[in-house]
C-alpha cells in the first residue's frame, strides 16, 4: 500500500515537472523567435528638403468698405413727392434720386425773378436819365442797390430750390429706401446709402511692432471668409496714431480688382507680403508633430546596422525649431538641413529607428543607398 502511494507521488512529480519544463521551454523559444524576427519595413512617403524662396507676411482680420460710401440726406424739410430709385439700382453721378415738394419755393422764385426783372428795368432807365442829365445820382444809386438785392434774392431762392432735390454725389449702387412718398422729412433724414462697390478697400489693425514693418506701397492679399477668391491690393495708408485703448494701428489697403465680389462691412483675411527671402527651409505643417517634449519630424536616413552587410532606410525622430508660417508651410529654423528626406505621410506609424521603405506614386519602393 505504501509502495503504491510512493509511486503515485513520484508520477505526479514527474508529470508536474514536465509541464513546468515545457512551459519554460516554450516561453524561451517564443522570446527567442521575437528577438530574432525583423519587423517589416514601414511604407512612408517623403519630401526632399530644398532651400526655397520665402515670402514672409503679416496676417490680420480686416473689414471691407467701399472707396466711396455715404448715407444720403438733404438739408431741407418737406413732403417727399417722388422717389426715383429702387433698391440696388446703379445710379450715375448727378442723377436725381428724391424730389421734395418745392411748389412754394418755385412760386417764391418766380416772384423774385419778376422783382429782379423790374429792378433791372428801373436800373436801365435810371442810367439813361442820368446820361441825359435829368436824374440825380442818388436815384441811380438806389436803382443799383435794388437790382443787387433782387439778384441776391433770386440766387438764394435757387439755392433753396436745389436743397429740395437729392442727387447722387457719385456713381454707385444705392441701397434700400428709408423713406416713402408722402412722408414728411426733416433736415438730416437718411434717405438711403450709396456705395461705390466697384472700388473697394480694406481696413485692418496690427500691433505697433508689426505696423512698424509695414510701409505704403506694400502688396497685400485678401481672402473672404468663404475662401473662394484671393484679391490683390496695395497698402495706401497707415494711421499715424496708435489707439490708446487697444494699442493697435489702423492700416488701409486699396483693392483695385475687387469688382463686385466684396460687400462693404464684410470680414476679410488680410496678409501683408513682406520682402522675399532666399534659402529658407520650409516644410508642410502636417509633417511636424508637436508634443510636450517639443516639435519634431521624422527624417529618413540610410544606415548600416552593426554586423549587417547592407544599408537600410531608417526613420529618425529629429526635434526642430519652428519659425514663421505662410499658408500651409512652416519655416524650419533648426534641426533639418538641405537634402534631408522628411516623412510627410505615414509618420503616425513610426518610432525612432524604425526601418522604412519609401513608396513612390506607382507603389514601388525606393531601395536603400548601396543596394
Short mmCIF file of C-alpha atoms in Angstrom, two decimals:
data_model
loop_
_atom_site.label_atom_id
_atom_site.label_comp_id
_atom_site.label_asym_id
_atom_site.label_seq_id
_atom_site.Cartn_x
_atom_site.Cartn_y
_atom_site.Cartn_z
CA UNK A 1 0.00 0.00 0.00
CA UNK A 2 2.80 2.40 0.92
CA UNK A 3 4.68 1.39 -2.21
CA UNK A 4 1.75 2.36 -4.43
CA UNK A 5 1.39 5.67 -2.68
CA UNK A 6 5.05 6.48 -3.25
CA UNK A 7 4.79 5.52 -6.93
CA UNK A 8 1.74 7.78 -7.37
CA UNK A 9 3.53 10.72 -5.77
CA UNK A 10 6.58 10.21 -7.99
CA UNK A 11 4.34 10.06 -11.06
CA UNK A 12 2.65 13.32 -10.11
CA UNK A 13 6.02 15.00 -9.54
CA UNK A 14 7.29 13.84 -12.93
CA UNK A 15 4.14 14.99 -14.70
CA UNK A 16 4.17 18.40 -12.96
CA UNK A 17 7.86 18.85 -13.65
CA UNK A 18 7.30 18.02 -17.30
CA UNK A 19 4.54 20.57 -17.61
CA UNK A 20 6.61 23.30 -15.95
CA UNK A 21 9.63 22.46 -18.06
CA UNK A 22 7.58 22.53 -21.24
CA UNK A 23 6.14 25.95 -20.40
CA UNK A 24 9.59 27.34 -19.65
CA UNK A 25 10.94 25.93 -22.89
CA UNK A 26 8.02 27.35 -24.87
CA UNK A 27 8.42 30.84 -23.34
CA UNK A 28 12.13 30.81 -24.10
CA UNK A 29 11.58 29.81 -27.71
CA UNK A 30 8.86 32.44 -28.21
CA UNK A 31 11.12 35.16 -26.78
CA UNK A 32 13.98 33.96 -28.95
CA UNK A 33 11.72 33.99 -32.03
CA UNK A 34 10.55 37.56 -31.49
CA UNK A 35 14.07 38.70 -30.60
CA UNK A 36 15.43 37.46 -33.90
CA UNK A 37 12.39 38.39 -36.02
CA UNK A 38 12.89 41.50 -38.17
CA UNK A 39 9.80 43.71 -38.44
CA UNK A 40 8.60 44.50 -41.94
CA UNK A 41 9.67 47.93 -43.22
CA UNK A 42 7.03 50.63 -42.79
CA UNK A 43 5.90 52.24 -46.05
CA UNK A 44 6.22 56.02 -45.97
CA UNK A 45 6.41 58.89 -48.41
CA UNK A 46 8.95 61.65 -48.09
CA UNK A 47 9.55 65.19 -49.22
CA UNK A 48 13.01 66.48 -50.07
CA UNK A 49 14.19 69.45 -48.05
CA UNK A 50 15.17 72.14 -50.55
CA UNK A 51 16.07 75.78 -49.77
CA UNK A 52 13.41 77.94 -51.35
CA UNK A 53 12.22 81.48 -51.86
CA UNK A 54 10.16 82.53 -48.86
CA UNK A 55 7.73 85.42 -48.82
CA UNK A 56 7.08 86.25 -45.18
CA UNK A 57 3.91 88.04 -44.27
CA UNK A 58 1.81 89.52 -41.52
CA UNK A 59 -1.74 88.22 -41.20
CA UNK A 60 -4.72 90.09 -39.82
CA UNK A 61 -8.51 90.33 -39.96
CA UNK A 62 -9.96 93.32 -41.78
CA UNK A 63 -13.25 94.85 -42.82
CA UNK A 64 -14.18 95.68 -46.39
CA UNK A 65 -15.52 99.11 -47.23
CA UNK A 66 -16.32 100.97 -50.40
CA UNK A 67 -13.75 103.50 -51.55
CA UNK A 68 -16.67 105.94 -51.55
CA UNK A 69 -19.73 105.34 -49.44
CA UNK A 70 -22.20 107.76 -47.82
CA UNK A 71 -25.60 107.94 -46.18
CA UNK A 72 -27.69 110.20 -48.41
CA UNK A 73 -29.60 113.07 -46.81
CA UNK A 74 -30.69 116.64 -47.56
CA UNK A 75 -30.61 119.82 -45.51
CA UNK A 76 -34.22 120.69 -46.35
CA UNK A 77 -37.52 119.63 -44.82
CA UNK A 78 -40.80 118.91 -46.56
CA UNK A 79 -43.06 116.26 -48.06
CA UNK A 80 -41.46 113.59 -50.27
CA UNK A 81 -43.13 113.98 -53.65
CA UNK A 82 -41.17 111.49 -55.75
CA UNK A 83 -38.61 108.67 -55.30
CA UNK A 84 -36.70 107.89 -58.47
CA UNK A 85 -34.69 104.84 -57.46
CA UNK A 86 -35.18 101.25 -56.33
CA UNK A 87 -33.09 99.03 -54.10
CA UNK A 88 -29.70 98.03 -55.54
CA UNK A 89 -30.03 100.30 -58.57
CA UNK A 90 -26.82 101.51 -60.14
CA UNK A 91 -27.04 105.29 -60.31
CA UNK A 92 -24.85 107.79 -62.12
CA UNK A 93 -23.29 110.91 -60.68
CA UNK A 94 -25.77 113.80 -60.62
CA UNK A 95 -28.82 111.55 -61.14
CA UNK A 96 -31.99 112.81 -59.41
CA UNK A 97 -32.97 110.38 -56.65
CA UNK A 98 -35.58 112.13 -54.47
CA UNK A 99 -37.78 115.16 -55.07
CA UNK A 100 -39.26 117.04 -52.10
CA UNK A 101 -42.33 119.22 -52.64
CA UNK A 102 -40.99 122.58 -53.84
CA UNK A 103 -44.10 124.37 -55.12
CA UNK A 104 -43.85 127.19 -52.59
CA UNK A 105 -40.15 127.70 -53.33
CA UNK A 106 -40.84 127.79 -57.06
CA UNK A 107 -43.56 130.41 -56.54
CA UNK A 108 -41.22 132.49 -54.38
CA UNK A 109 -38.54 132.17 -57.06
CA UNK A 110 -40.94 133.31 -59.77
CA UNK A 111 -41.89 136.37 -57.69
CA UNK A 112 -38.24 137.13 -57.00
CA UNK A 113 -37.39 136.77 -60.69
CA UNK A 114 -40.16 139.23 -61.58
CA UNK A 115 -38.85 141.66 -58.96
CA UNK A 116 -35.36 141.26 -60.43
CA UNK A 117 -36.63 141.99 -63.94
CA UNK A 118 -38.36 145.14 -62.65
CA UNK A 119 -35.26 146.23 -60.74
CA UNK A 120 -33.04 145.77 -63.79
CA UNK A 121 -35.51 147.71 -65.95
CA UNK A 122 -35.59 150.52 -63.38
CA UNK A 123 -31.78 150.49 -63.26
CA UNK A 124 -31.54 150.76 -67.04
CA UNK A 125 -33.97 153.75 -67.09
CA UNK A 126 -32.10 155.46 -64.24
CA UNK A 127 -28.83 155.19 -66.17
CA UNK A 128 -30.42 156.66 -69.31
CA UNK A 129 -31.87 159.60 -67.33
CA UNK A 130 -28.55 160.28 -65.64
CA UNK A 131 -26.80 160.25 -69.01
CA UNK A 132 -29.30 162.90 -70.19
CA UNK A 133 -28.66 164.92 -67.04
CA UNK A 134 -32.26 164.86 -65.87
CA UNK A 135 -31.78 162.48 -62.90
CA UNK A 136 -29.81 162.73 -59.70
CA UNK A 137 -27.04 160.29 -58.82
CA UNK A 138 -28.95 159.22 -55.72
CA UNK A 139 -31.73 157.86 -57.91
CA UNK A 140 -29.21 155.73 -59.85
CA UNK A 141 -27.61 154.50 -56.62
CA UNK A 142 -30.98 153.44 -55.27
CA UNK A 143 -31.81 151.57 -58.50
CA UNK A 144 -28.45 149.77 -58.46
CA UNK A 145 -28.91 148.71 -54.82
CA UNK A 146 -32.41 147.41 -55.51
CA UNK A 147 -31.13 145.43 -58.52
CA UNK A 148 -28.32 143.85 -56.47
CA UNK A 149 -30.78 142.95 -53.69
CA UNK A 150 -33.23 141.41 -56.17
CA UNK A 151 -30.43 139.43 -57.82
CA UNK A 152 -29.29 138.10 -54.43
CA UNK A 153 -32.82 137.07 -53.56
CA UNK A 154 -33.10 135.07 -56.80
CA UNK A 155 -29.74 133.36 -56.14
CA UNK A 156 -30.80 132.49 -52.60
CA UNK A 157 -34.14 131.03 -53.68
CA UNK A 158 -32.45 128.99 -56.42
CA UNK A 159 -30.13 127.52 -53.76
CA UNK A 160 -33.12 126.73 -51.54
CA UNK A 161 -34.81 125.06 -54.51
CA UNK A 162 -31.76 122.85 -55.07
CA UNK A 163 -31.99 121.56 -51.49
CA UNK A 164 -35.40 120.15 -52.35
CA UNK A 165 -33.71 117.64 -54.64
CA UNK A 166 -31.41 114.76 -53.73
CA UNK A 167 -28.87 113.99 -56.45
CA UNK A 168 -26.28 111.21 -56.49
CA UNK A 169 -22.89 112.68 -55.47
CA UNK A 170 -21.08 109.91 -57.36
CA UNK A 171 -21.83 106.77 -59.35
CA UNK A 172 -22.52 103.65 -57.33
CA UNK A 173 -25.05 101.16 -56.02
CA UNK A 174 -27.87 102.54 -53.90
CA UNK A 175 -29.42 100.65 -51.02
CA UNK A 176 -32.92 100.18 -49.65
CA UNK A 177 -35.04 103.38 -49.50
CA UNK A 178 -35.54 104.56 -45.92
CA UNK A 179 -38.38 106.94 -46.84
CA UNK A 180 -41.78 106.76 -48.53
CA UNK A 181 -43.67 109.05 -50.90
CA UNK A 182 -45.81 111.45 -48.86
CA UNK A 183 -43.58 111.22 -45.79
CA UNK A 184 -42.56 114.44 -44.06
CA UNK A 185 -38.78 114.56 -43.71
CA UNK A 186 -36.63 116.84 -41.63
CA UNK A 187 -33.08 118.06 -42.31
CA UNK A 188 -30.58 115.22 -41.90
CA UNK A 189 -33.06 112.41 -42.54
CA UNK A 190 -31.19 109.50 -44.15
CA UNK A 191 -32.87 108.51 -47.40
CA UNK A 192 -30.60 105.58 -48.40
CA UNK A 193 -26.97 104.51 -48.54
CA UNK A 194 -24.85 104.86 -51.67
CA UNK A 195 -21.76 102.67 -52.11
CA UNK A 196 -19.27 102.61 -54.95
CA UNK A 197 -18.63 98.85 -54.72
CA UNK A 198 -16.60 98.78 -57.93
CA UNK A 199 -13.72 100.31 -55.97
CA UNK A 200 -13.13 98.63 -52.62
CA UNK A 201 -10.66 98.91 -49.78
CA UNK A 202 -9.94 97.04 -46.56
CA UNK A 203 -9.14 98.45 -43.13
CA UNK A 204 -7.31 96.26 -40.62
CA UNK A 205 -5.29 96.67 -37.44
CA UNK A 206 -1.82 95.50 -36.42
CA UNK A 207 0.22 95.73 -33.26
CA UNK A 208 2.60 98.66 -33.03
CA UNK A 209 5.56 96.28 -33.56
CA UNK A 210 4.06 94.80 -36.72
CA UNK A 211 2.87 98.16 -38.02
CA UNK A 212 6.43 99.44 -37.84
CA UNK A 213 7.39 96.93 -40.55
CA UNK A 214 4.58 97.84 -42.94
CA UNK A 215 5.14 100.64 -45.46
CA UNK A 216 2.83 102.31 -48.01
CA UNK A 217 3.06 100.56 -51.36
CA UNK A 218 3.50 97.04 -49.94
CA UNK A 219 1.34 94.39 -51.57
CA UNK A 220 -1.43 92.59 -49.72
CA UNK A 221 -3.54 89.55 -50.47
CA UNK A 222 -7.12 89.46 -49.25
CA UNK A 223 -9.31 86.38 -48.85
CA UNK A 224 -13.00 86.39 -47.86
CA UNK A 225 -14.12 84.04 -45.09
CA UNK A 226 -15.59 81.78 -47.78
CA UNK A 227 -12.08 81.37 -49.20
CA UNK A 228 -13.33 81.45 -52.78
CA UNK A 229 -11.40 84.43 -54.16
CA UNK A 230 -7.95 85.81 -53.47
CA UNK A 231 -7.66 89.51 -54.25
CA UNK A 232 -4.53 91.61 -54.56
CA UNK A 233 -4.16 95.10 -53.19
CA UNK A 234 -1.71 97.75 -52.05
CA UNK A 235 -1.19 99.48 -48.71
CA UNK A 236 -2.21 103.11 -49.18
CA UNK A 237 -2.38 104.49 -45.67
CA UNK A 238 -1.11 103.93 -42.13
CA UNK A 239 -2.74 105.73 -39.22
CA UNK A 240 -0.04 107.89 -37.57
CA UNK A 241 -1.69 107.46 -34.16
CA UNK A 242 -1.81 104.31 -32.01
CA UNK A 243 -5.18 103.58 -30.43
CA UNK A 244 -4.60 104.18 -26.69
CA UNK A 245 -7.14 101.51 -25.69
CA UNK A 246 -6.25 98.60 -27.98
CA UNK A 247 -2.61 99.60 -28.68
CA UNK A 248 -3.27 98.80 -32.34
CA UNK A 249 -2.58 100.75 -35.52
CA UNK A 250 -5.15 101.00 -38.33
CA UNK A 251 -3.91 100.32 -41.86
CA UNK A 252 -5.78 100.74 -45.15
CA UNK A 253 -5.24 98.94 -48.45
CA UNK A 254 -6.92 99.57 -51.80
CA UNK A 255 -8.30 96.63 -53.81
CA UNK A 256 -8.49 97.82 -57.43
CA UNK A 257 -9.57 94.46 -58.87
CA UNK A 258 -12.27 93.62 -56.33
CA UNK A 259 -15.07 94.22 -58.84
CA UNK A 260 -18.36 93.33 -57.18
CA UNK A 261 -17.07 90.28 -55.28
CA UNK A 262 -16.96 92.09 -51.92
CA UNK A 263 -19.64 93.73 -49.80
CA UNK A 264 -18.99 96.72 -47.52
CA UNK A 265 -18.71 95.51 -43.94
CA UNK A 266 -17.55 92.02 -44.96
CA UNK A 267 -14.85 90.32 -42.85
CA UNK A 268 -11.64 89.56 -44.73
CA UNK A 269 -8.42 87.70 -44.04
CA UNK A 270 -5.55 90.04 -44.91
CA UNK A 271 -1.90 89.16 -45.48
CA UNK A 272 0.72 91.87 -45.89
CA UNK A 273 3.51 90.48 -48.06
CA UNK A 274 6.97 91.39 -46.77
CA UNK A 275 10.15 91.36 -48.91
CA UNK A 276 11.05 87.87 -50.14
CA UNK A 277 13.97 85.92 -48.65
CA UNK A 278 16.11 83.27 -50.33
CA UNK A 279 17.48 79.97 -48.98
CA UNK A 280 14.77 79.30 -46.41
CA UNK A 281 13.98 75.74 -45.31
CA UNK A 282 10.19 75.34 -45.22
CA UNK A 283 8.07 72.20 -44.91
CA UNK A 284 4.34 71.41 -44.91
CA UNK A 285 2.89 72.00 -41.47
CA UNK A 286 1.41 68.48 -41.48
CA UNK A 287 4.86 66.84 -41.23
CA UNK A 288 5.55 68.41 -37.82
CA UNK A 289 4.46 66.55 -34.69
CA UNK A 290 4.01 68.64 -31.56
CA UNK A 291 4.16 67.13 -28.06
CA UNK A 292 5.01 68.27 -24.56
CA UNK A 293 8.63 67.46 -25.35
CA UNK A 294 8.76 69.75 -28.38
CA UNK A 295 8.25 69.80 -32.13
CA UNK A 296 9.76 67.04 -34.25
CA UNK A 297 9.84 65.44 -37.68
CA UNK A 298 10.96 62.04 -38.95
CA UNK A 299 13.99 62.09 -41.24
CA UNK A 300 14.80 59.04 -43.39
CA UNK A 301 18.49 58.12 -43.46
CA UNK A 302 20.50 55.26 -44.92
CA UNK A 303 22.22 53.33 -42.13
CA UNK A 304 24.15 50.05 -41.94
CA UNK A 305 23.34 48.14 -38.72
CA UNK A 306 26.21 46.58 -36.79
CA UNK A 307 27.10 43.22 -38.30
CA UNK A 308 24.96 43.80 -41.40
CA UNK A 309 26.33 43.92 -44.92
CA UNK A 310 23.64 46.09 -46.49
CA UNK A 311 22.38 49.56 -45.69
CA UNK A 312 18.79 50.11 -44.63
CA UNK A 313 16.47 53.09 -44.67
CA UNK A 314 15.81 54.12 -41.08
CA UNK A 315 13.46 56.83 -39.77
CA UNK A 316 14.96 59.00 -37.07
CA UNK A 317 12.95 61.43 -34.96
CA UNK A 318 14.56 64.86 -35.10
CA UNK A 319 13.50 67.75 -32.89
CA UNK A 320 13.23 71.04 -34.75
CA UNK A 321 12.88 74.74 -34.03
CA UNK A 322 9.96 76.32 -35.88
CA UNK A 323 9.79 79.79 -37.36
CA UNK A 324 7.24 81.71 -39.37
CA UNK A 325 4.16 80.33 -41.07
CA UNK A 326 2.85 81.10 -44.54
CA UNK A 327 -0.19 79.26 -45.85
CA UNK A 328 0.35 75.52 -45.36
CA UNK A 329 4.13 75.89 -44.96
CA UNK A 330 6.21 76.49 -41.86
CA UNK A 331 9.80 77.65 -41.60
CA UNK A 332 12.31 75.24 -40.03
CA UNK A 333 14.93 77.32 -38.24
CA UNK A 334 16.96 74.46 -36.78
CA UNK A 335 17.08 70.66 -36.89
CA UNK A 336 16.71 69.90 -40.61
CA UNK A 337 19.24 70.56 -43.34
CA UNK A 338 19.00 70.86 -47.10
CA UNK A 339 18.88 67.44 -48.74
CA UNK A 340 17.19 65.65 -45.83
CA UNK A 341 14.26 63.41 -46.67
CA UNK A 342 11.41 64.22 -44.30
CA UNK A 343 8.48 61.84 -43.89
CA UNK A 344 5.26 63.55 -44.98
CA UNK A 345 2.90 60.54 -44.86
CA UNK A 346 2.92 57.51 -42.59
CA UNK A 347 4.72 59.14 -39.66
CA UNK A 348 1.95 58.16 -37.25
CA UNK A 349 3.13 54.53 -37.60
CA UNK A 350 6.77 55.30 -36.88
CA UNK A 351 9.09 55.19 -33.92
CA UNK A 352 12.63 56.49 -34.00
CA UNK A 353 14.89 53.84 -35.52
CA UNK A 354 12.13 52.04 -37.45
CA UNK A 355 13.11 50.51 -40.79
CA UNK A 356 11.13 52.07 -43.62
CA UNK A 357 10.65 51.88 -47.34
CA UNK A 358 9.87 54.91 -49.45
CA UNK A 359 6.82 54.35 -51.61
CA UNK A 360 6.63 56.19 -54.89
CA UNK A 361 3.38 57.22 -56.54
CA UNK A 362 3.29 53.98 -58.57
CA UNK A 363 3.56 51.93 -55.39
CA UNK A 364 7.15 50.74 -55.89
CA UNK A 365 9.71 51.06 -53.14
CA UNK A 366 12.91 53.05 -53.34
CA UNK A 367 15.90 50.90 -52.30
CA UNK A 368 18.40 52.00 -49.71
CA UNK A 369 21.62 53.58 -50.83
CA UNK A 370 24.18 50.98 -51.81
CA UNK A 371 21.63 48.31 -52.88
#
